PDB file of C-alpha atoms in Angstrom:
ATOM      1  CA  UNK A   1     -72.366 126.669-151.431  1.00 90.00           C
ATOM      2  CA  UNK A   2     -73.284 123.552-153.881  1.00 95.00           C
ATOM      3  CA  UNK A   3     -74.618 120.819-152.691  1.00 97.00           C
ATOM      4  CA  UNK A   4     -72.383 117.654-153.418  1.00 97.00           C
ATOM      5  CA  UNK A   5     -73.012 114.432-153.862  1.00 96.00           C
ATOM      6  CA  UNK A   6     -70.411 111.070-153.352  1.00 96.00           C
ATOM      7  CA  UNK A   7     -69.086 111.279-156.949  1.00 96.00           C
ATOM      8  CA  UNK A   8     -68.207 115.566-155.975  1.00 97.00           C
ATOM      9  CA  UNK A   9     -67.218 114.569-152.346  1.00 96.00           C
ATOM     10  CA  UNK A  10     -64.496 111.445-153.763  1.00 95.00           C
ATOM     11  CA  UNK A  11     -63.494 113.898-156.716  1.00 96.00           C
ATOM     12  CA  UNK A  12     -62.643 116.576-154.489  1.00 96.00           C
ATOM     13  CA  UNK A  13     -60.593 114.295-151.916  1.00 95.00           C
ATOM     14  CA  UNK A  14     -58.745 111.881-154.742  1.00 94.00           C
ATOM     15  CA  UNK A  15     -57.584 115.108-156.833  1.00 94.00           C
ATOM     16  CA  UNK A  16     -55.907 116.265-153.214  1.00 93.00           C
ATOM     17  CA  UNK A  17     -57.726 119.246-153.228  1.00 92.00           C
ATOM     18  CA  UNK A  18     -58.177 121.909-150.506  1.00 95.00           C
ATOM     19  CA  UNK A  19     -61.338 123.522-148.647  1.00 96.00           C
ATOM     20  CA  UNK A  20     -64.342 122.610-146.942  1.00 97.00           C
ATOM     21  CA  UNK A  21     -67.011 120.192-146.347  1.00 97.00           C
ATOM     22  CA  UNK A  22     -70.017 120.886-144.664  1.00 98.00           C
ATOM     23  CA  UNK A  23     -72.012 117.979-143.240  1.00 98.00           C
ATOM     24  CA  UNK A  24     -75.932 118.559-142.334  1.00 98.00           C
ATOM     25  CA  UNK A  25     -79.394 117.457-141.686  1.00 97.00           C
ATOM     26  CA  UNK A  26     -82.225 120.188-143.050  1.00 96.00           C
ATOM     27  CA  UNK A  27     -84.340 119.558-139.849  1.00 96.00           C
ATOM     28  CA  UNK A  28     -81.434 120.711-137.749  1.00 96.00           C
ATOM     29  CA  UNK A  29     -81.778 124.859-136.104  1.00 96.00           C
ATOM     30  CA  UNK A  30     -77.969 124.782-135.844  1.00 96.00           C
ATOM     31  CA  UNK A  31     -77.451 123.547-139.038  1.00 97.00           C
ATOM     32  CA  UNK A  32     -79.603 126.459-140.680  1.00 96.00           C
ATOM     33  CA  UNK A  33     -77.348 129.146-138.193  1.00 96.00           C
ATOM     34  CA  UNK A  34     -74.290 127.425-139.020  1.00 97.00           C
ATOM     35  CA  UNK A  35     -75.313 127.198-143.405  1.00 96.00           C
ATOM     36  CA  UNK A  36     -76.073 131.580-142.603  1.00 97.00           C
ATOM     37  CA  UNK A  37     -71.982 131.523-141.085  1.00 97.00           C
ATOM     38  CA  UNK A  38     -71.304 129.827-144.122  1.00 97.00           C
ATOM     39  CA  UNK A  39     -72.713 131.669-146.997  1.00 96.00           C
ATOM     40  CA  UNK A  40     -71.187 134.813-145.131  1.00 96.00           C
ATOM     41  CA  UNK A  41     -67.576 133.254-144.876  1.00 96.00           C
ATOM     42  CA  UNK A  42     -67.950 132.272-148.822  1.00 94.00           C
ATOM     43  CA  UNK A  43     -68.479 136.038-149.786  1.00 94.00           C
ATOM     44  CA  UNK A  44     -65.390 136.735-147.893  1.00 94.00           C
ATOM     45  CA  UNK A  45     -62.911 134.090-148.970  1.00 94.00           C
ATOM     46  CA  UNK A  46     -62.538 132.097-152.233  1.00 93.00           C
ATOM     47  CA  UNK A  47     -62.225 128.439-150.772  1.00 93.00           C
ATOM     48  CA  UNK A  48     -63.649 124.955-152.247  1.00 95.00           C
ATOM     49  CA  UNK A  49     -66.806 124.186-150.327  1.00 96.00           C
ATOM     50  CA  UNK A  50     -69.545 121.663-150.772  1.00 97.00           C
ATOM     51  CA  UNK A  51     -72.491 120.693-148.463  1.00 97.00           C
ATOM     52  CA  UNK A  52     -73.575 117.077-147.954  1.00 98.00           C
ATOM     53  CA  UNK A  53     -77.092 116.074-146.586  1.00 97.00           C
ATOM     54  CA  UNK A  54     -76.065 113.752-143.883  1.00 96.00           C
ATOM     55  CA  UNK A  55     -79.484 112.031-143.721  1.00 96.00           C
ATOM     56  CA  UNK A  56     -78.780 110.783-147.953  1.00 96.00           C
ATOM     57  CA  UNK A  57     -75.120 109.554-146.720  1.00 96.00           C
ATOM     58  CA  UNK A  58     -75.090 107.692-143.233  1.00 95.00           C
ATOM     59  CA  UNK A  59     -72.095 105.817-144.769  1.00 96.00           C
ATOM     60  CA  UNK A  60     -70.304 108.936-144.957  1.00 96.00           C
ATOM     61  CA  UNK A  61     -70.662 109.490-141.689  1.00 95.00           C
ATOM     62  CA  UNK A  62     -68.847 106.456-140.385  1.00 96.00           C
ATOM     63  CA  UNK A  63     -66.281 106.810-142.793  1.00 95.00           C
ATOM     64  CA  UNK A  64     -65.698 110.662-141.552  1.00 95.00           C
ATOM     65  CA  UNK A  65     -66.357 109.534-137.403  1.00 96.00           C
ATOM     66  CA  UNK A  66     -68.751 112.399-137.636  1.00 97.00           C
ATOM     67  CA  UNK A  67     -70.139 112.683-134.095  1.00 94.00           C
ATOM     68  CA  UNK A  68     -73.174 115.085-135.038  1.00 96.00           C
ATOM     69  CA  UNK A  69     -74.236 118.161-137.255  1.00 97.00           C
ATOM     70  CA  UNK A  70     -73.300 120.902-137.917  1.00 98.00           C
ATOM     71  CA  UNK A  71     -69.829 119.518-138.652  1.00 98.00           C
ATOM     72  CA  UNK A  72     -67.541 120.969-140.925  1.00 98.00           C
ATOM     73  CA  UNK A  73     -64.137 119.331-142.212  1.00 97.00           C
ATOM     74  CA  UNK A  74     -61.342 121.343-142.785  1.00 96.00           C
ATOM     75  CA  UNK A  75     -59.365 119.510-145.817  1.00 96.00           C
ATOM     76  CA  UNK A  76     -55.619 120.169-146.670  1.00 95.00           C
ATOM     77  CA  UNK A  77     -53.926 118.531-149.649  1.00 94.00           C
ATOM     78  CA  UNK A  78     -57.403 116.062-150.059  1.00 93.00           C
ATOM     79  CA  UNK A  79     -56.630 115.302-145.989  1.00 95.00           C
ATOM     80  CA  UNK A  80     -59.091 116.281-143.052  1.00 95.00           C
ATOM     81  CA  UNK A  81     -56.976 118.499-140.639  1.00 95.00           C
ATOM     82  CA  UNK A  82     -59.529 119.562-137.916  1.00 96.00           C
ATOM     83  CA  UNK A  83     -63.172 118.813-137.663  1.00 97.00           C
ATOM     84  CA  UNK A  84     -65.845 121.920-136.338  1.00 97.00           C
ATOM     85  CA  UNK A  85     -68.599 121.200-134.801  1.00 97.00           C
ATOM     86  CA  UNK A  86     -69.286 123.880-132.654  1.00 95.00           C
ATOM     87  CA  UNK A  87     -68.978 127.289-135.423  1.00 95.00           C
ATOM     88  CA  UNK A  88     -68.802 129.496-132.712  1.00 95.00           C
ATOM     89  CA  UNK A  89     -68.599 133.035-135.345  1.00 97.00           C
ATOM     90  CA  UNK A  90     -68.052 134.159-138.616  1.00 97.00           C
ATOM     91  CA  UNK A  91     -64.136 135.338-137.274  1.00 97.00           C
ATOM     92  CA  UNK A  92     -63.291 132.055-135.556  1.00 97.00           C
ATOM     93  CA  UNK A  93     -64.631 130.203-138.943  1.00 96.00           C
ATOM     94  CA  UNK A  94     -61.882 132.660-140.934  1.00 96.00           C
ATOM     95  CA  UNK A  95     -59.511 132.106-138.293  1.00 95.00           C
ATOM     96  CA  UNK A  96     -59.712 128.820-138.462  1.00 94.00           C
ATOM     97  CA  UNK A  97     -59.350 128.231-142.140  1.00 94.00           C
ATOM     98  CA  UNK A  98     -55.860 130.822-142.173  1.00 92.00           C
ATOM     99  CA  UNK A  99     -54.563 128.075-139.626  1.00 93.00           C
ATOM    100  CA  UNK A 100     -55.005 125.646-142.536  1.00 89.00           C
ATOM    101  CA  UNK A 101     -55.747 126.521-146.038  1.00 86.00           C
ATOM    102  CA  UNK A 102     -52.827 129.283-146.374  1.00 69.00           C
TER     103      UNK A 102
END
């Protein structure tokens, strides 16, 4: 999964595009589980995803409401249509994404 930056994160939501976004912090154990879920769900699936290093963009995370890391957005058409934070599995990650990305 590529790291992103603002310029990748604003490119991917003005051009309407759809996939994920993964918000973390490095220090963070459930981040690291939830980055291994991840990696394992983009070998299975071809879906957009970036990461974005929470601590670089605290800006971002008012603008997104994000509560805490791990937190993954599910984006539709350049709009967020659930946010994760609890991964739960590999299946419930897929599961998840049919509901929206199909």
């Amino acid at each position: 999964m590529n790291e992103w930056n603002r310029n990748d994160l604003e490119a991917f939501l003005d051009d309407a595009e759809s996939g994920l976004i993964y918000f973390y912090t490095p220090l963070c154990g459930t981040c690291q589980l939830a980055s291994r879920m991840l990696q394992i769900v983009e070998e299975l699936v071809t879906v957009k995803m970036g990461k974005l290093n929470l601590n670089f963009y605290p800006d971002i995370a008012v603008e997104f409401a994000i509560e805490s890391v791990p937190c993954l957005l599910i984006v539709q058409g350049g709009k967020v249509k659930e946010t994760l934070y609890a991964f739960h599995s590999v299946p419930y990650l897929l599961e998840k994404m049919k509901q929206h990305l199909n």
